[in-house]
PDB file of C-alpha atoms in Angstrom:
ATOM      1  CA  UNK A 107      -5.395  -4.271  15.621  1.00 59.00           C
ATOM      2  CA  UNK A 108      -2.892  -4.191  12.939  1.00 71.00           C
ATOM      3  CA  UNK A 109      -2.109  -6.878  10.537  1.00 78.00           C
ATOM      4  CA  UNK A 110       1.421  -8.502   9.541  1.00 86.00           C
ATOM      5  CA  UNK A 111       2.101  -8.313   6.382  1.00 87.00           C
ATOM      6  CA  UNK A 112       4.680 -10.982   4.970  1.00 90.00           C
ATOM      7  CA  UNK A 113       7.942  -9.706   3.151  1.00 92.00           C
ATOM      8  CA  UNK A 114      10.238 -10.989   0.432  1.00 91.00           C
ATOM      9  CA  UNK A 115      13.411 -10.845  -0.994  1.00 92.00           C
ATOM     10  CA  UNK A 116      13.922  -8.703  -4.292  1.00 91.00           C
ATOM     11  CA  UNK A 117      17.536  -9.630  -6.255  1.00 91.00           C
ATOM     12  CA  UNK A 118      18.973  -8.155  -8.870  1.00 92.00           C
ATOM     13  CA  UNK A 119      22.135  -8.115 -11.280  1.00 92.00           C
ATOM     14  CA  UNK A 120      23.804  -4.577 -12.092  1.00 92.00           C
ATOM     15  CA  UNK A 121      25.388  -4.926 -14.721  1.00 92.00           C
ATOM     16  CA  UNK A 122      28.543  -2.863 -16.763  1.00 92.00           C
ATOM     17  CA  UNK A 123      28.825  -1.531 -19.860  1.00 92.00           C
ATOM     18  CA  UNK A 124      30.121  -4.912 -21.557  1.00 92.00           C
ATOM     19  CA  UNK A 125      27.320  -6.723 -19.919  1.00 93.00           C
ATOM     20  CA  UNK A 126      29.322  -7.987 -16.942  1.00 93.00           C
ATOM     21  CA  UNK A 127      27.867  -8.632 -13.754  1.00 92.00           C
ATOM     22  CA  UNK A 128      29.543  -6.037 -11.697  1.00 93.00           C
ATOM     23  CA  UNK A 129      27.290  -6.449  -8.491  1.00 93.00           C
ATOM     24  CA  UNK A 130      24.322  -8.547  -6.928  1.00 93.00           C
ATOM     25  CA  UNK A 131      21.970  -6.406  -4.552  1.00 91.00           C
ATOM     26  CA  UNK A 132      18.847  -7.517  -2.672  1.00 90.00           C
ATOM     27  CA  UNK A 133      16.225  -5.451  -1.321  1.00 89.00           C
ATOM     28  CA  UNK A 134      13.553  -6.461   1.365  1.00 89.00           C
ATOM     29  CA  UNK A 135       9.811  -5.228  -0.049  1.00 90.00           C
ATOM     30  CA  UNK A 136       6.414  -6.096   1.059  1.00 87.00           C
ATOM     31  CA  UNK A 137       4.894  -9.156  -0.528  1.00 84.00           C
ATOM     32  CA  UNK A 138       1.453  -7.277  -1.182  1.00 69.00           C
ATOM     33  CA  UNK A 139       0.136 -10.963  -3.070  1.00 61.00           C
ATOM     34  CA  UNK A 140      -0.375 -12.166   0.375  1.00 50.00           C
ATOM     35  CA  UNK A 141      -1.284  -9.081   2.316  1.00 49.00           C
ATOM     36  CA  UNK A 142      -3.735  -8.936   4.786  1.00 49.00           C
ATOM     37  CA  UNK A 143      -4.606  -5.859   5.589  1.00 53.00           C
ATOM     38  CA  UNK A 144      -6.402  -4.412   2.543  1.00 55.00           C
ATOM     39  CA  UNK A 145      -7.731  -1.417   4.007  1.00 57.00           C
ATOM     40  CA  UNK A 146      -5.489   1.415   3.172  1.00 55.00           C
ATOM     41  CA  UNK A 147      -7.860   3.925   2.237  1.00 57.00           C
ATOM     42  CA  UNK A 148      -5.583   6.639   0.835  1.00 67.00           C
ATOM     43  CA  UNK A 149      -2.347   5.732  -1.082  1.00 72.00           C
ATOM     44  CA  UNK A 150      -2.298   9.154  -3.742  1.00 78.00           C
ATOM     45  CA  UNK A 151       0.654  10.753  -3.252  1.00 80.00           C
ATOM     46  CA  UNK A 152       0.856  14.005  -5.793  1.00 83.00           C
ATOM     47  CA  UNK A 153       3.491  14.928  -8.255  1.00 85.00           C
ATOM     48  CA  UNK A 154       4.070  18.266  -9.815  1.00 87.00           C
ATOM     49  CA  UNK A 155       2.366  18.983 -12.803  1.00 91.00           C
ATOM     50  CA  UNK A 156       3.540  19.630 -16.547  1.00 94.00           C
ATOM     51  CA  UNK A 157       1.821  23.142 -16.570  1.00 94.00           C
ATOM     52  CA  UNK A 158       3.352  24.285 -13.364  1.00 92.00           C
ATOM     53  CA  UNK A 159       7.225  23.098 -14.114  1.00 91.00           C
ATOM     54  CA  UNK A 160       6.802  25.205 -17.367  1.00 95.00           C
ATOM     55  CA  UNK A 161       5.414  28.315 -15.644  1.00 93.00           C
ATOM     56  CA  UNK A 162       7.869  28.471 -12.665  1.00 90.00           C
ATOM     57  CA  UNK A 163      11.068  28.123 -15.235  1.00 93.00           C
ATOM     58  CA  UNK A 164       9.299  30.574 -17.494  1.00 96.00           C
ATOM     59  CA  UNK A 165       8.981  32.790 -14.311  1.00 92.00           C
ATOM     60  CA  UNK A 166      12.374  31.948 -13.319  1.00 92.00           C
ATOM     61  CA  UNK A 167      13.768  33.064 -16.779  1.00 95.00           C
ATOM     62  CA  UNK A 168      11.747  36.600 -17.225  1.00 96.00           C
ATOM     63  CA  UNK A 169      13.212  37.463 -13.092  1.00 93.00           C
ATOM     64  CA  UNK A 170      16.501  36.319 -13.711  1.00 93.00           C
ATOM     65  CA  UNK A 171      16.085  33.882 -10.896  1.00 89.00           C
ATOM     66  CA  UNK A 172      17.899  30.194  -9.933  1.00 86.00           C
ATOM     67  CA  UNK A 173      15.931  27.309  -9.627  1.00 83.00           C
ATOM     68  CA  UNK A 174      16.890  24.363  -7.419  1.00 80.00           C
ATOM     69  CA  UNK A 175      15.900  20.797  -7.845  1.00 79.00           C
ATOM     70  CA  UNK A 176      16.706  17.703  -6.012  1.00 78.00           C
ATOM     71  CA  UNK A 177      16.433  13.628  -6.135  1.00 81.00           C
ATOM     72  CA  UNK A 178      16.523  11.827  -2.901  1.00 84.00           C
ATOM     73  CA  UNK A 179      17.846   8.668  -2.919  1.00 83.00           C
ATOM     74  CA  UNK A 180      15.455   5.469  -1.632  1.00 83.00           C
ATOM     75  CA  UNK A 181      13.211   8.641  -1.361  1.00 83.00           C
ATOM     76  CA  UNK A 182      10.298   6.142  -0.621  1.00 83.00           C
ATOM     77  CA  UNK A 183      12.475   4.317   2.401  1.00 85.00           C
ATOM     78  CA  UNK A 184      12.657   7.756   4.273  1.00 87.00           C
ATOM     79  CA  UNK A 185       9.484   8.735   5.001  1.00 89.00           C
ATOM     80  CA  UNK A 186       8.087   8.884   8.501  1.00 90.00           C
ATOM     81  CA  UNK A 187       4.695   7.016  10.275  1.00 89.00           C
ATOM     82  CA  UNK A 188       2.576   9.325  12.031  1.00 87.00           C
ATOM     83  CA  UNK A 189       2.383   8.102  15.745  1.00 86.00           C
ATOM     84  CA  UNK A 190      -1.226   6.569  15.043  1.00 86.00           C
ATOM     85  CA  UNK A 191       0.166   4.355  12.070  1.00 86.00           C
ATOM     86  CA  UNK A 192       1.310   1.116  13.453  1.00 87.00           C
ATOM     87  CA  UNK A 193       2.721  -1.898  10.918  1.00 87.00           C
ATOM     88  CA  UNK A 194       4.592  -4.878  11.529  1.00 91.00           C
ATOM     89  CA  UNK A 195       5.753  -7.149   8.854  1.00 92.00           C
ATOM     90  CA  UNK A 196       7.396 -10.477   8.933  1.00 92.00           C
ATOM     91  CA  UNK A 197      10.658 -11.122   8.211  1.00 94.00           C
ATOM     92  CA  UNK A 198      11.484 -12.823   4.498  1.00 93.00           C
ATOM     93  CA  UNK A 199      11.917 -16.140   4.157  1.00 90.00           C
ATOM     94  CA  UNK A 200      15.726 -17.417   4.564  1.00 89.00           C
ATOM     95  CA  UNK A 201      15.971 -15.334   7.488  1.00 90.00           C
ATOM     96  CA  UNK A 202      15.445 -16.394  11.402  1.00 91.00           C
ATOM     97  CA  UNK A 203      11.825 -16.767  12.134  1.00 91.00           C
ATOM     98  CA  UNK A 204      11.831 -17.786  15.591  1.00 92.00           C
ATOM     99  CA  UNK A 205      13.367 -15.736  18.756  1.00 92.00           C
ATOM    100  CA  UNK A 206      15.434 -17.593  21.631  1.00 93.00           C
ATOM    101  CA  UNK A 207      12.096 -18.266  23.121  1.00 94.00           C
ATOM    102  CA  UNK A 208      10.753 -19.785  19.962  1.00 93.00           C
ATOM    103  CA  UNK A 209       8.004 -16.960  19.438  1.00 94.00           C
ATOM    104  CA  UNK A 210       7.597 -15.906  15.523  1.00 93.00           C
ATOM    105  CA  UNK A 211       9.610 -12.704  14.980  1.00 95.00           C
ATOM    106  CA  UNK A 212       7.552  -9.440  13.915  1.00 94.00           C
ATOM    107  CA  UNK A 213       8.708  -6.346  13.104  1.00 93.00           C
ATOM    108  CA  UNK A 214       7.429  -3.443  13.868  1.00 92.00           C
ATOM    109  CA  UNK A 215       8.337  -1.003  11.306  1.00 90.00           C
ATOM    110  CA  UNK A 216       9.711   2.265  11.405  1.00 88.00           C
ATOM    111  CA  UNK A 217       9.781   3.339   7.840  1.00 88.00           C
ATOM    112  CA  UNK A 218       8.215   1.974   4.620  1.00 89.00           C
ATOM    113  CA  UNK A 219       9.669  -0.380   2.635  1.00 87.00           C
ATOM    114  CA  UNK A 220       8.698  -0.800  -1.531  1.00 85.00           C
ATOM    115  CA  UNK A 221       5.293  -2.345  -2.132  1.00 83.00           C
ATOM    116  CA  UNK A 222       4.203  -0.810   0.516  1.00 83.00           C
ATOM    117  CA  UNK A 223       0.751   0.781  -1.161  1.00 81.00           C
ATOM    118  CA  UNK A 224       0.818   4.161   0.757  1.00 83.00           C
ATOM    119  CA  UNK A 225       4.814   4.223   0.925  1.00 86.00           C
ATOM    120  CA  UNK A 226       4.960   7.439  -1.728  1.00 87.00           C
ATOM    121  CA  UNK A 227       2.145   9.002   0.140  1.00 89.00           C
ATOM    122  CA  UNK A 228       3.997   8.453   3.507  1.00 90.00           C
ATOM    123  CA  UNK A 229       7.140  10.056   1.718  1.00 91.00           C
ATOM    124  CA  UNK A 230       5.264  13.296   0.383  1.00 91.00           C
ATOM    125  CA  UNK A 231       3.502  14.121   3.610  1.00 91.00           C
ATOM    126  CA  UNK A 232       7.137  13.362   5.173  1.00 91.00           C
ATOM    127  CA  UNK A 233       8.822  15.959   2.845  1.00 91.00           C
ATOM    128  CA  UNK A 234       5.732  18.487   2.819  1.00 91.00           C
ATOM    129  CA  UNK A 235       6.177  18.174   7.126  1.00 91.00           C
ATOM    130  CA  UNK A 236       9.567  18.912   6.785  1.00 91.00           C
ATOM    131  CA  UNK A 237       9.142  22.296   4.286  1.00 91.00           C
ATOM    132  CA  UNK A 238       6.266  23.706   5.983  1.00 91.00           C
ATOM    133  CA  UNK A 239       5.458  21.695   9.101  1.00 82.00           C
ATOM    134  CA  UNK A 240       4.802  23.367  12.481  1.00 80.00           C
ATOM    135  CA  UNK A 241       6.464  25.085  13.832  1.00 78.00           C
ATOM    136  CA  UNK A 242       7.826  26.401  10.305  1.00 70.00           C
ATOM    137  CA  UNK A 243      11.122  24.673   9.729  1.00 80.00           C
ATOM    138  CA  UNK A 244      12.188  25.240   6.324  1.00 87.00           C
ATOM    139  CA  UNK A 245       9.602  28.317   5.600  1.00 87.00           C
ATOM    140  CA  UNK A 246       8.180  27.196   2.087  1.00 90.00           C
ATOM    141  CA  UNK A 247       4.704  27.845   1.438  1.00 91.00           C
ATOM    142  CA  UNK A 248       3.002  25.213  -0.127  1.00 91.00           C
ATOM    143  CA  UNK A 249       0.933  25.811  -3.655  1.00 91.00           C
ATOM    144  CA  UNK A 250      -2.853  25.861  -3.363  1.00 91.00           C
ATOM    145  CA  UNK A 251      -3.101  25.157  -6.962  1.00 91.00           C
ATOM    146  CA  UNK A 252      -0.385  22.625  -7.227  1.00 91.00           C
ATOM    147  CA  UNK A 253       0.058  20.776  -3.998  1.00 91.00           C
ATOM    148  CA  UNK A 254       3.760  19.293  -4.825  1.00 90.00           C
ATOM    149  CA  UNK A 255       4.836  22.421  -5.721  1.00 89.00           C
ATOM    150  CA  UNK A 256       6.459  24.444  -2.752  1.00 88.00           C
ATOM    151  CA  UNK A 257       7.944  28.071  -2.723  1.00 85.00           C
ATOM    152  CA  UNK A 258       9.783  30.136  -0.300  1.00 84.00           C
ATOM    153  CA  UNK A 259      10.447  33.981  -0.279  1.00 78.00           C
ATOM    154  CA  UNK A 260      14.559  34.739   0.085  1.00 68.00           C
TER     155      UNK A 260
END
């Protein structure tokens, strides 16, 4: 059965360019100093390489071709659980920690959160499901050689 893993506030200052505060934001992550469950097996999640970024632009240059790149924002909050993958956390302290009933409250979560060990892992095979999954969505072909690096024929 799964463990729950307890969870934490995160706050931070931005600040301006005169070194005012301009905003406070807090962020709810996974307190992995007292995690349980210690048995996630696979947390490498791959990133393009050097040598491959330099050949596609240098390909992209000799065809006359566009490249396209993106960022996506709290990338590592919008990746999906497989149905097998089960987690529940607790909620962080400050916030209610008994129900009506006076049971603890657990979540059970439906995305990652940060500090979660296999949350960029959870992310890539979220975005690799999404170009290439079955059936074919987006139609990109994924690299053998380079497996972040994804292609599609126009």
């Amino acid at each position: 059965s799964p463990s729950v893993t307890d969870t934490l506030w995160v706050l931070k200052r931005k600040r301006g360019a005169k070194n005012e505060v301009t905003r406070h934001k807090a962020r709810c992550v996974y307190n992995n100093r007292r995690r349980m469950d210690k048995s996630i097996v696979e947390t490498f999640s791959p990133a393009v390489r050097h040598t491959t970024v330099k050949a596609s632009v240098a390909c992209s240059v000799l065809l006359g071709r566009r490249r396209y790149g993106f960022d996506v924002t709290g990338a590592y909050l919008q990746g999906e659980y497989q149905e097998h993958e089960v987690v529940y956390a607790r909620p962080p302290p400050g916030q209610r920690e008994l129900d009506d009933s006076g049971y603890p409250i657990v979540w059970r979560m439906r995305v990652p959160l940060y500090g979660q060990g296999d949350a960029g892992l959870i992310w890539f095979r979220t975005m690799r499901d999404q170009l290439t999954g079955d059936p074919p969505r987006q139609q990109f072909h994924q690299s053998d050689a380079d497996p972040s690096y994804f292609w599609k024929r126009s």
